[in-house]
Short mmCIF file of C-alpha atoms and ligand atoms in Angstrom, two decimals:
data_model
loop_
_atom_site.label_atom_id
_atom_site.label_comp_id
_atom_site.label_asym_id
_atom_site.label_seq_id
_atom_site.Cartn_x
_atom_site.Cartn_y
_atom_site.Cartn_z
CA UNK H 1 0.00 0.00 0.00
CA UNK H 2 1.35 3.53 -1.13
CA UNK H 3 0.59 5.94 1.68
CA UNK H 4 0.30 9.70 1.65
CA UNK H 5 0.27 11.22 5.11
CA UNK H 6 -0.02 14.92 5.42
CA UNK H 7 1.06 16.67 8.85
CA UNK H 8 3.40 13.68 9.01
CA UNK H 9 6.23 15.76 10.71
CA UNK H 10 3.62 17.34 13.31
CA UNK H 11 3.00 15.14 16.76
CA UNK H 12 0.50 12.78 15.90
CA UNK H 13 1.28 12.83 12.23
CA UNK H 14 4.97 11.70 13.17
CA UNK H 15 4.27 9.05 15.81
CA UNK H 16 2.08 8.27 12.91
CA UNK H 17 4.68 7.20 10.64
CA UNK H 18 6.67 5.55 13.65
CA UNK H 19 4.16 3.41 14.34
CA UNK H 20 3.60 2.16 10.35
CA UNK H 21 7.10 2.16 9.90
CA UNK H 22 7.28 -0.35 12.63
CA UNK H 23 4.37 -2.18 12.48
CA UNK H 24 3.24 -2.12 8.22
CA UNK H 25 6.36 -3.33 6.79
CA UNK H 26 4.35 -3.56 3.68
CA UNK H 27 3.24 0.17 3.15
CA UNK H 28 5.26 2.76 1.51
CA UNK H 29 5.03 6.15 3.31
CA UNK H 30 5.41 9.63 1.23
CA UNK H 31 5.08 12.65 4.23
CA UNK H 32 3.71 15.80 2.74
CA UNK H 33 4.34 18.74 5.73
CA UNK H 34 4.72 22.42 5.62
CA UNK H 35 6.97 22.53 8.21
CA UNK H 36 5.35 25.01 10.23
CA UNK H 37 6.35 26.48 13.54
CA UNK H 38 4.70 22.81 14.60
CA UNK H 39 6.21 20.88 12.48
CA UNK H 40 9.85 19.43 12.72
CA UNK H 41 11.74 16.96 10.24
CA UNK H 42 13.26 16.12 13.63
CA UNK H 43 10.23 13.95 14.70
CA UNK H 44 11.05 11.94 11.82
CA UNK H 45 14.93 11.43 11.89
CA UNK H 46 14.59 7.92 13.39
CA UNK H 47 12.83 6.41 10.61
CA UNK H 48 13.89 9.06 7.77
CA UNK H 49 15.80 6.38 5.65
CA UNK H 50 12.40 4.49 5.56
CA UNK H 51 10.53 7.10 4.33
CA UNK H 52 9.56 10.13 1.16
CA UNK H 53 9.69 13.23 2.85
CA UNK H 54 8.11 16.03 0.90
CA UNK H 55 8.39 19.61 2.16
CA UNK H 56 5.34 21.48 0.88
CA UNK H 57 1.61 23.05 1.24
CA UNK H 58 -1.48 21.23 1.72
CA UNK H 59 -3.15 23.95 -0.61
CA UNK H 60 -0.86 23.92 -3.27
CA UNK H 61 -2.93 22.19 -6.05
CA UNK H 62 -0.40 21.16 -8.64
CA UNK H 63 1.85 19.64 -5.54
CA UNK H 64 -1.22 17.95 -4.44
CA UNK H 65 -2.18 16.57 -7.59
CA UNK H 66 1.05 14.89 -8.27
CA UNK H 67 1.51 13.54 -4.85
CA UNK H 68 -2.43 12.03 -4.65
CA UNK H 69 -2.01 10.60 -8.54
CA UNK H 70 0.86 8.35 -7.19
CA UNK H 71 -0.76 7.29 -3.84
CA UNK H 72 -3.44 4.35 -2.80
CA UNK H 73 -4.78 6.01 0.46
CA UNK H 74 -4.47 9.56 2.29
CA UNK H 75 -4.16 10.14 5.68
CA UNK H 76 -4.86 13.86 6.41
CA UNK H 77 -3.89 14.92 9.82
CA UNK H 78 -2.27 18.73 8.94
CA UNK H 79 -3.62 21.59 10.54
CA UNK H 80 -3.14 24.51 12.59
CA UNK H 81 -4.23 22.94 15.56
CA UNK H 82 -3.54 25.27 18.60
CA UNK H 83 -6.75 27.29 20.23
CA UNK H 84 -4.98 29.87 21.56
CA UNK H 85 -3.27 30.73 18.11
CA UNK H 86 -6.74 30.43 16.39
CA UNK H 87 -8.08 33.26 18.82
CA UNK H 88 -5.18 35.30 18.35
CA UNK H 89 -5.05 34.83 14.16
CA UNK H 90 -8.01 32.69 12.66
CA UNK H 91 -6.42 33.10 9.10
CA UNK H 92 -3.78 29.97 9.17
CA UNK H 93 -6.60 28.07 10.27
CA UNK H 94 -8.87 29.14 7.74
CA UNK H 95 -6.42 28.80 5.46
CA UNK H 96 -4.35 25.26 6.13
CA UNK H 97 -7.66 23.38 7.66
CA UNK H 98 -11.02 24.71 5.26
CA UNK H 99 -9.12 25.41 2.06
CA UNK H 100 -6.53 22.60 2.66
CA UNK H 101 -8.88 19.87 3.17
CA UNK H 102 -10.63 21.37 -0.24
CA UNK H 103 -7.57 21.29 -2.05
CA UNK H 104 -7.26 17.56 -0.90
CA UNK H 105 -10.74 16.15 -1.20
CA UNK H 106 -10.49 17.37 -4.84
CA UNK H 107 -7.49 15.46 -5.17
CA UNK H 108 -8.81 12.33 -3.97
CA UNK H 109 -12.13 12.94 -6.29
CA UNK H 110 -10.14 13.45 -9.66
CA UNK H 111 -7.87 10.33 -8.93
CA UNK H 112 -10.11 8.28 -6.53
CA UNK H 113 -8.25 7.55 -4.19
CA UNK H 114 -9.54 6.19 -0.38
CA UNK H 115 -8.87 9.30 2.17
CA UNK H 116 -9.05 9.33 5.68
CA UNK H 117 -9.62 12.66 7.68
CA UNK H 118 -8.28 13.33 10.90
CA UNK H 119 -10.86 15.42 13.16
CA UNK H 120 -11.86 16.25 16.86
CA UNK H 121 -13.87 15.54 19.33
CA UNK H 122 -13.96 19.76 19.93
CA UNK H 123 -16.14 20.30 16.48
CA UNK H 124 -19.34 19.13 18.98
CA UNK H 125 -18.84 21.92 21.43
CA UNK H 126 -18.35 21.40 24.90
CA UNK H 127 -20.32 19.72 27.80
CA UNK H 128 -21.41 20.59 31.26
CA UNK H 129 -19.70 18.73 33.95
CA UNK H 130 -22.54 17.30 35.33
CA UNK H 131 -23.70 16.04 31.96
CA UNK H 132 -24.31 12.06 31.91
CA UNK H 133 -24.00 12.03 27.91
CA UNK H 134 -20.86 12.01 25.95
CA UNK H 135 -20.25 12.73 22.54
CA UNK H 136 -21.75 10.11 19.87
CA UNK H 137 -21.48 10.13 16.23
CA UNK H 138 -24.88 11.67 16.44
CA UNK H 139 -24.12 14.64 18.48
CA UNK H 140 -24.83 17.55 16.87
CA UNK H 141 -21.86 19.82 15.71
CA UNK H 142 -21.47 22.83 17.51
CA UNK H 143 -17.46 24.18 17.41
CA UNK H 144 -16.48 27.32 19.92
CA UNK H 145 -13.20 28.71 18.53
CA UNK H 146 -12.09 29.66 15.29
CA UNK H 147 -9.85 26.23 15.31
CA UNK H 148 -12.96 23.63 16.11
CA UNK H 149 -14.78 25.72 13.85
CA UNK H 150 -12.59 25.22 10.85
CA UNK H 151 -12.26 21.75 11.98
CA UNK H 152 -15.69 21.12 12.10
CA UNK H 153 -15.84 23.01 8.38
CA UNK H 154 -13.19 20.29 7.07
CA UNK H 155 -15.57 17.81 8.47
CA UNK H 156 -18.69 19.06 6.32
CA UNK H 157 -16.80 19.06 2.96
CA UNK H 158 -15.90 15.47 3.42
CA UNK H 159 -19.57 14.24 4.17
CA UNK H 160 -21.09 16.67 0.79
CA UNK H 161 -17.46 15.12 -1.25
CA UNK H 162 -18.83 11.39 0.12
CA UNK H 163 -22.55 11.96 -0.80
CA UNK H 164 -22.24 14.71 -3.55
CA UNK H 165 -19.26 12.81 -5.45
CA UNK H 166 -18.88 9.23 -3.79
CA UNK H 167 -15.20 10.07 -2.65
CA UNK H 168 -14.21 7.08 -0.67
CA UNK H 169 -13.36 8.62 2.70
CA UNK H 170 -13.96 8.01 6.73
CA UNK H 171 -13.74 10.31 9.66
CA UNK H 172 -12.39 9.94 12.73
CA UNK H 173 -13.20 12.49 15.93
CA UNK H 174 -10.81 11.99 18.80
CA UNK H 175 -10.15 13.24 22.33
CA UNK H 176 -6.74 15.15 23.44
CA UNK H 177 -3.51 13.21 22.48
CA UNK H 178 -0.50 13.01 24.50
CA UNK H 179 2.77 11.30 24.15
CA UNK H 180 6.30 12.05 22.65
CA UNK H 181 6.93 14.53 20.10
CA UNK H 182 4.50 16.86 20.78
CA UNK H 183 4.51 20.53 20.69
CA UNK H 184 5.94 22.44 23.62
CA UNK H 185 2.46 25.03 23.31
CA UNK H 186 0.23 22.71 24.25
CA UNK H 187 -1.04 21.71 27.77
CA UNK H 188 1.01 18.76 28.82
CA UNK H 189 4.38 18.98 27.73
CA UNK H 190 4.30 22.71 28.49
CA UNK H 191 4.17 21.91 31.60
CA UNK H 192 6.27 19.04 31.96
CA UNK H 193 9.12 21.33 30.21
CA UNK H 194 8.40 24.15 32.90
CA UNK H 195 8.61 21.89 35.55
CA UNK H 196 12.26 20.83 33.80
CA UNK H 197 13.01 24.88 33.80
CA UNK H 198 12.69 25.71 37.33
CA UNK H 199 9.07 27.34 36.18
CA UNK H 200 5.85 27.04 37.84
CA UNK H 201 3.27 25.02 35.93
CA UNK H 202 0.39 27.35 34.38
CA UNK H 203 -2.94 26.67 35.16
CA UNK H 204 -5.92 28.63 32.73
CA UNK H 205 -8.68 30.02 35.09
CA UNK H 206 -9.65 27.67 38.24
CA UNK H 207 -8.15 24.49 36.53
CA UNK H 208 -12.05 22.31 36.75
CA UNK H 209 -12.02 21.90 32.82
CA UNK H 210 -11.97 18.06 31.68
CA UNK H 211 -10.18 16.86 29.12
CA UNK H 212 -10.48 13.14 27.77
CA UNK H 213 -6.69 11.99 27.36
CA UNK H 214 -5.79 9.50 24.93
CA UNK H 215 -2.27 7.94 23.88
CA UNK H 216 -1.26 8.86 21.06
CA UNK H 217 -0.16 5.62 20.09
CA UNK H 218 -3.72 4.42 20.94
CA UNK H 219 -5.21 7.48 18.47
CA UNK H 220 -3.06 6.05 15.72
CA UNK H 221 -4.23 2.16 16.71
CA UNK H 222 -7.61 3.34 16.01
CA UNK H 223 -6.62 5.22 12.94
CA UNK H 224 -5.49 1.69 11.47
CA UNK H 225 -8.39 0.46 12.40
CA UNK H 226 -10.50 2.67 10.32
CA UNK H 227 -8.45 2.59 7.49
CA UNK H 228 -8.51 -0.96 7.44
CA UNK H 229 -12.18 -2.00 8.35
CA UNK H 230 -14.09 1.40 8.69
CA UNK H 231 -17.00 1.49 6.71
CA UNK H 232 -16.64 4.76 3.31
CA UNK H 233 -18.76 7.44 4.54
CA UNK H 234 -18.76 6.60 8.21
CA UNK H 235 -17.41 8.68 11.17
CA UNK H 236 -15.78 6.93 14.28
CA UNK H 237 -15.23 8.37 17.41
CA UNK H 238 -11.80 7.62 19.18
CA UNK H 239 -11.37 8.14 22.87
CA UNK H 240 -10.05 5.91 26.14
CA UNK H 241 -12.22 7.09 28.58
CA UNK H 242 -9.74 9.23 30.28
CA UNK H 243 -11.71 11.91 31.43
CA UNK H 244 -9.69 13.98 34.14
CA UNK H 245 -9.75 17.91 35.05
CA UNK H 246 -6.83 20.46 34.02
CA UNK H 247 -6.03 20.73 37.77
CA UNK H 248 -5.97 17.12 38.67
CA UNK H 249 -3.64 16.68 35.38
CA UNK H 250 -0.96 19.58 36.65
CA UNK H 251 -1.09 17.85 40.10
CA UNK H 252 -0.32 14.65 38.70
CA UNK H 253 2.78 16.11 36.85
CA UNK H 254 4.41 17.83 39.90
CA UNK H 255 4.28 14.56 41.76
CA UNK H 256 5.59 12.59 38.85
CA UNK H 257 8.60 15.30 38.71
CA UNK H 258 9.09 14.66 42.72
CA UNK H 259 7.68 18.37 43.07
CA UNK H 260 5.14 19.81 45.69
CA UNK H 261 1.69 19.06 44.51
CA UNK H 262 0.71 22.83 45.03
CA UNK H 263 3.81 24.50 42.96
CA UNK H 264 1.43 25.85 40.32
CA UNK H 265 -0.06 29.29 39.20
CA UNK H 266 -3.08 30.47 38.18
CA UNK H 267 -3.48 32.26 35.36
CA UNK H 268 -6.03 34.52 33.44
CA UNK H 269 -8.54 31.80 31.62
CA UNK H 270 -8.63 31.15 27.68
CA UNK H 271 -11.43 33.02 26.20
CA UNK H 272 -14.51 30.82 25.31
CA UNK H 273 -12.95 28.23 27.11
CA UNK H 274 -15.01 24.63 26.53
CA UNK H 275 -15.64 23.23 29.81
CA UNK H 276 -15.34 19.36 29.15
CA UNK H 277 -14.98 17.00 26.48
CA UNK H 278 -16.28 12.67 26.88
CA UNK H 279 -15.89 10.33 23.89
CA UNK H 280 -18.16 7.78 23.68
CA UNK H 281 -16.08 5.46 21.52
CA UNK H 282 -18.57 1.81 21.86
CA UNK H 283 -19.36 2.29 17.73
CA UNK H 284 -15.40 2.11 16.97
CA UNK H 285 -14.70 -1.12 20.09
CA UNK H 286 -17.82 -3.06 18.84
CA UNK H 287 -17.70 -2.54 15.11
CA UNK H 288 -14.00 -2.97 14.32
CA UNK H 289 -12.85 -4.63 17.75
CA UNK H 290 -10.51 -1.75 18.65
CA UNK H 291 -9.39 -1.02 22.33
CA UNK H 292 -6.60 1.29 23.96
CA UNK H 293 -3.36 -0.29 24.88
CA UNK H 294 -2.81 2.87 27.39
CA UNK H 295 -5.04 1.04 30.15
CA UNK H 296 -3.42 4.25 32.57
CA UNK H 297 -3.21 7.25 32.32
CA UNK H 298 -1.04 7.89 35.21
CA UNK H 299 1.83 5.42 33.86
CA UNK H 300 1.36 6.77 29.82
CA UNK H 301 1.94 10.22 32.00
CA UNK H 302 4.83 8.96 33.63
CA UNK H 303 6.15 7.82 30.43
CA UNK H 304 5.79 11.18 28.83
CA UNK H 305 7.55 12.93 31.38
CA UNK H 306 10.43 10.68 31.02
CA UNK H 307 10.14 11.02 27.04
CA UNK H 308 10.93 15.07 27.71
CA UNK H 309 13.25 14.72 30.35
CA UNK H 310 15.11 12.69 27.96
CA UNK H 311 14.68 14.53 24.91
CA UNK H 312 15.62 18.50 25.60
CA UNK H 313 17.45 18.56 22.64
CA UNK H 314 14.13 17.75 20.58
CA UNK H 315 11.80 20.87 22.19
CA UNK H 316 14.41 23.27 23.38
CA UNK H 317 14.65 25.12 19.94
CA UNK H 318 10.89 25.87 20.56
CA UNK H 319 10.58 27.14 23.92
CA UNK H 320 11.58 30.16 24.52
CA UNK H 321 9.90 31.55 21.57
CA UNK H 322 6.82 29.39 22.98
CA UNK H 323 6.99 30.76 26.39
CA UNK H 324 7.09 34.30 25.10
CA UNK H 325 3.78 34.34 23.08
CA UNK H 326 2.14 33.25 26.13
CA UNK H 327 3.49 36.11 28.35
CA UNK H 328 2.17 38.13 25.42
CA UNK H 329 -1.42 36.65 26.12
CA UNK H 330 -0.78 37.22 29.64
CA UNK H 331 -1.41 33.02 30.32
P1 NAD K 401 0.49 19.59 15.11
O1 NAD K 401 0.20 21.05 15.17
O2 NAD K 401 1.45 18.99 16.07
O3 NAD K 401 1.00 19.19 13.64
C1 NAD K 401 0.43 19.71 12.48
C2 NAD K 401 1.38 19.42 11.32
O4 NAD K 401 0.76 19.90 10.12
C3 NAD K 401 2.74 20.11 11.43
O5 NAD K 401 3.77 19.22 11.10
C4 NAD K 401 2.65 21.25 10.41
O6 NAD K 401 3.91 21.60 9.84
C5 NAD K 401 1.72 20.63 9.38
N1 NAD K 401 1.01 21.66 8.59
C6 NAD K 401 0.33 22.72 9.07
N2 NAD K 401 -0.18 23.45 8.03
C7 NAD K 401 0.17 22.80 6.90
C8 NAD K 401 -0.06 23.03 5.53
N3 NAD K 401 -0.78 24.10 5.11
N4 NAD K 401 0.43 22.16 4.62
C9 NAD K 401 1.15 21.08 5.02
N5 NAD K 401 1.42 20.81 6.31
C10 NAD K 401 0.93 21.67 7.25
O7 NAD K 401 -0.94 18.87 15.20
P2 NAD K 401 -1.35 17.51 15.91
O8 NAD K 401 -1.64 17.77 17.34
O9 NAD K 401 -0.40 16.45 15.53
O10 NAD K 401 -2.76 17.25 15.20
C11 NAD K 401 -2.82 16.50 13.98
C12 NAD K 401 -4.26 16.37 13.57
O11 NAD K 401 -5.01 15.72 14.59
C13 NAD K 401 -4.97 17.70 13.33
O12 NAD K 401 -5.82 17.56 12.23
C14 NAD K 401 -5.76 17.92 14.60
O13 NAD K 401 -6.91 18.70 14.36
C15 NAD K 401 -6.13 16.50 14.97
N6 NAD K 401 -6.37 16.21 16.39
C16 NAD K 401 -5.44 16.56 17.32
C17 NAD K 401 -5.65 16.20 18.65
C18 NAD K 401 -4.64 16.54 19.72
O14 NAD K 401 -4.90 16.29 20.89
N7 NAD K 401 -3.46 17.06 19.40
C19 NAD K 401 -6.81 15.50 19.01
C20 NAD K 401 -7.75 15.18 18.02
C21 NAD K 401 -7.50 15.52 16.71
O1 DAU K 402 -9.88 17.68 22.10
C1 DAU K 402 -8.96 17.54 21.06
C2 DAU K 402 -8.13 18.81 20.95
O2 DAU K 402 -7.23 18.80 22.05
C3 DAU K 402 -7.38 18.91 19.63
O3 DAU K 402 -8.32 19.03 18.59
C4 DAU K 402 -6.44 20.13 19.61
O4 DAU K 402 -5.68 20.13 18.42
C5 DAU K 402 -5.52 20.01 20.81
O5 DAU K 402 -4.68 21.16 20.88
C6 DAU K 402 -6.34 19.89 22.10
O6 DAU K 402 -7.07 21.12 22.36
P1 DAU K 402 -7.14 21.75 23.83
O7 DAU K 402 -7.43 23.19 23.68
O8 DAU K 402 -8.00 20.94 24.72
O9 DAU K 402 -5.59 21.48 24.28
P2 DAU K 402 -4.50 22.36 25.05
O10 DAU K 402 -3.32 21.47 25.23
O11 DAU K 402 -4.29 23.68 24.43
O12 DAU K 402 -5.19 22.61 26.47
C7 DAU K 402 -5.69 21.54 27.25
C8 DAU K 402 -6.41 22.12 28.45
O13 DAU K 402 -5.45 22.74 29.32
C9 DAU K 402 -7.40 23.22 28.09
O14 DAU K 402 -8.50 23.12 28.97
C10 DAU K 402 -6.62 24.51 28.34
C11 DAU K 402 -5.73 24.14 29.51
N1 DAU K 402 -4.40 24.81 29.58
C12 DAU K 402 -3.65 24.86 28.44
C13 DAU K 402 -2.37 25.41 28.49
C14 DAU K 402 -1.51 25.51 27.24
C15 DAU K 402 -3.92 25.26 30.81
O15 DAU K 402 -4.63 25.19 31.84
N2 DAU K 402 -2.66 25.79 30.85
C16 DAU K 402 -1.86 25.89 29.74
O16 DAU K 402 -0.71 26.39 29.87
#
C-alpha cells in the first residue's frame, strides 16, 4: 500500500509514521508537511531512511495533484491545531484546515483515491460537567473557537465530497492526544518542560475543565483500524475514557517530577474556554474490535515525562519563543 500522510512531521502525524514504519512493513510512506512552527523533520529522523519526505503546502494544487495521482490512500492529519493561536489569528486556520482539506478532497475525487480525515472531538462543542451524555457520532456539531470551527468546516466538505461525489473517505473524531513529540504550546508537555526549567506550571482560570486523554499511540491504533475496516462514509469516534480535570492533570505532573503538589499558578482563563470534552467510543470497540493499549493514564503520563526529560534537545529550539507568546497573552 502507497501511503500519503499529510502533517506527518507534526506530533500525531509523526508518531504516525513511527508506528507504520514499525508495524506495516508492507506500506510505503510519502510525508507531505509544511513545516510550520509545529512541524519538525526532527520527529522523523529515526525512521527518515524508511521514508519520502516532501516539504510542501497542503493547498498547493499542482503539488497535491502529483503527490495524490501516485498514492493508494491519504491520511490527512495537517492543521493549525492550537486554540490559543486560532483566537489570536483565525487566518492559518482558515487557510491550512477549510481550504486545505478542499484542495485535498479534490485530489482524492479526480484520482479516486480512499482518504481518511483526521478530526476532533472539539467540532461538537463542549459539555457541562454534570452532563451524563458524551459525545456520539450523532451529536450535533457545535465548534467554539475559530480552530474547532474550521475543523468542524473540514468535516462538512468530506460528508457533501462522500454523498455529492462518492469520494471514498472516513472520519475519525478523537479526544486530546498526548505522548512524545509533541509541541511544547500545548497543555502537557508545556508543563512538563516548565517543571524541567525551574518554572511554575500554568494553570488557565480555576483548573475544573476536563479533558479526555488519549495515547497517542492508541489514536493512531484506532486510525489503522479505520483505514482498514471502517465502513466509506462513516465517522468513528476515538477516545479511552480518560476523562480527568486540568487541575488534577498539573497535580499529577508535579508529583511525577518529585515536586510539591501545590507549585502551580493560576493564570487569566482562555477566552470561550469549553468546559469538558467525553468520547463515547462503543461504535469504533464493537464494530471494528478496537481497544486502547494505554489502560493508565497515570503510567502513559509517567512515560511522557520521562520522554521530555530525555529529549531537551528535541523541544528546546521551541521554547523560549513558545513561552514568550504566552506572556504576550498574559497566560
Ligand atoms: P500539530 O500542530 O502537532 O501538527 C500539524 C502538522 O501539520 C505540522 O507538522 C505542520 O507543519 C503541518 N502543517 C500545518 N499546516 C500545513 C499546511 N498548510 N500544509 C502542510 N502541512 C501543514 O498537530 P497535531 O496535534 O499532531 O494534530 C494532527 C491532527 O489531529 C490535526 O488535524 C488535529 O486537528 C487532529 N487532532 C489533534 C488532537 C490533539 O490532541 N493534538 C486531538 C484530536 C485531533
Ligand atoms: O480535544 C482535542 C483537541 O485537544 C485537539 O483538537 C487540539 O488540536 C488540541 O490542541 C487539544 O485542544 P485543547 O485546547 O484541549 O488542548 P490544550 O493542550 O491547548 O489545552 C488543554 C487544556 O489545558 C485546556 O482546557 C486549556 C488548559 N491549559 C492549556 C495550556 C496551554 C492550561 O490550563 N494551561 C496551559 O498552559
Amino acid at each position: 500500500m502507497r501511503l500519503l500522510v499529510t502533517g506527518g512531521a507534526g506530533f500525531i502525524g509523526s508518531n504516525f509514521v513511527h508506528h507504520a514504519v514499525r508495524d506495516r512493513p508492507d506500506v510505503q510512506i510519502t510525508v507531505l508537511d509544511a513545516l510550520t512552527y509545529a512541524g519538525d523533520e526532527a520527529s522523523l529522523a529515526p525512521v527518515a531512511d524508511k521514508i519520502t519526505f516532501v516539504q510542501g503546502d497542503i493547498t498547493d494544487a499542482d503539488l497535491v495533484d502529483r503527490l495524490v495521482a501516485a498514492t493508494d490512500v491519504v491520511v490527512h492529519f495537517a492543521a493549525e491545531s492550537h486554540n490559543d493561536n486560532s483566537l489570536e489569528n483565525p487566518w492559518p486556520f482558515v487557510q491550512t484546515n477549510v481550504i486545505g482539506t478542499y484542495t485535498l478532497l479534490e485530489a482524492v475525487r479526480r484520482h479516486d483515491k480512499r482518504y481518511h480525515h483526521i478530526s476532533t472531538d472539539e467540532v461538537y462543542g463542549d459539555l457541562e460537567l454534570d452532563d451524563p451524555d458524551r459525545f456520539t457520532p450523532e451529536t450535533p456539531y457545535n465548534p467554539s473557537s475559530p480552530y474547532s470551527s474550521t475543523k468542524a468546516a473540514s468535516d462538512l466538505l468530506v460528508r457533501a465530497w462522500v454523498r455529492s461525489f462518492g469520494v471514498r473517505a472516513t472520519i475519525s473524531n478523537c479526544s486530546n492526544n498526548y505522548g512524545p513529540y509533541q509541541h511544547v504550546e500545548k497543555f502537557i508537555p508545556r508543563q512538563i518542560t516548565n517543571v524541567i526549567d525551574g518554572v511554575r506550571p500554568k494553570l488557565y482560570g480555576t483548573g475544573e475543565n476536563v479533558r479526555d486523554w488519549i495515547h497517542v499511540e492508541d489514536h493512531n491504533s484506532a486510525v489503522w483500524a479505520i483505514i482498514d475496516g471502517g465502513r466509506i462514509g462513516e465517522t468513528y469516534l476515538i477516545g479511552a475514557d480518560g476523562e480527568m480535570n486540568n487541575k488534577d492533570v498539573i497535580e499529577l505532573i508535579l508529583e511525577l517530577t518529585g515536586q510539591p503538589r501545590d507549585a502551580y499558578d493560576l493564570v487569566s482563563d482562555r477566552p470561550g474556554h469549553d468546559m469538558r470534552y467525553a468520547i463515547d467510543s462503543s461504535k469504533l470497540r464493537t464494530e471494528l474490535g478496537w481497544a486502547p493499549r494505554f489502560s493508565g493514564f497515570r503510567d502513559g503520563l509517567a512515560a511522557t515525562v520521562a520522554w521530555y526529560q530525555a529529549n531537551e534537545a528535541w523541544w528546546r529550539p521551541q521554547k523560549d519563543a513558545t513561552e514568550a507568546k504566552y506572556v504576550q497573552l498574559g497566560r
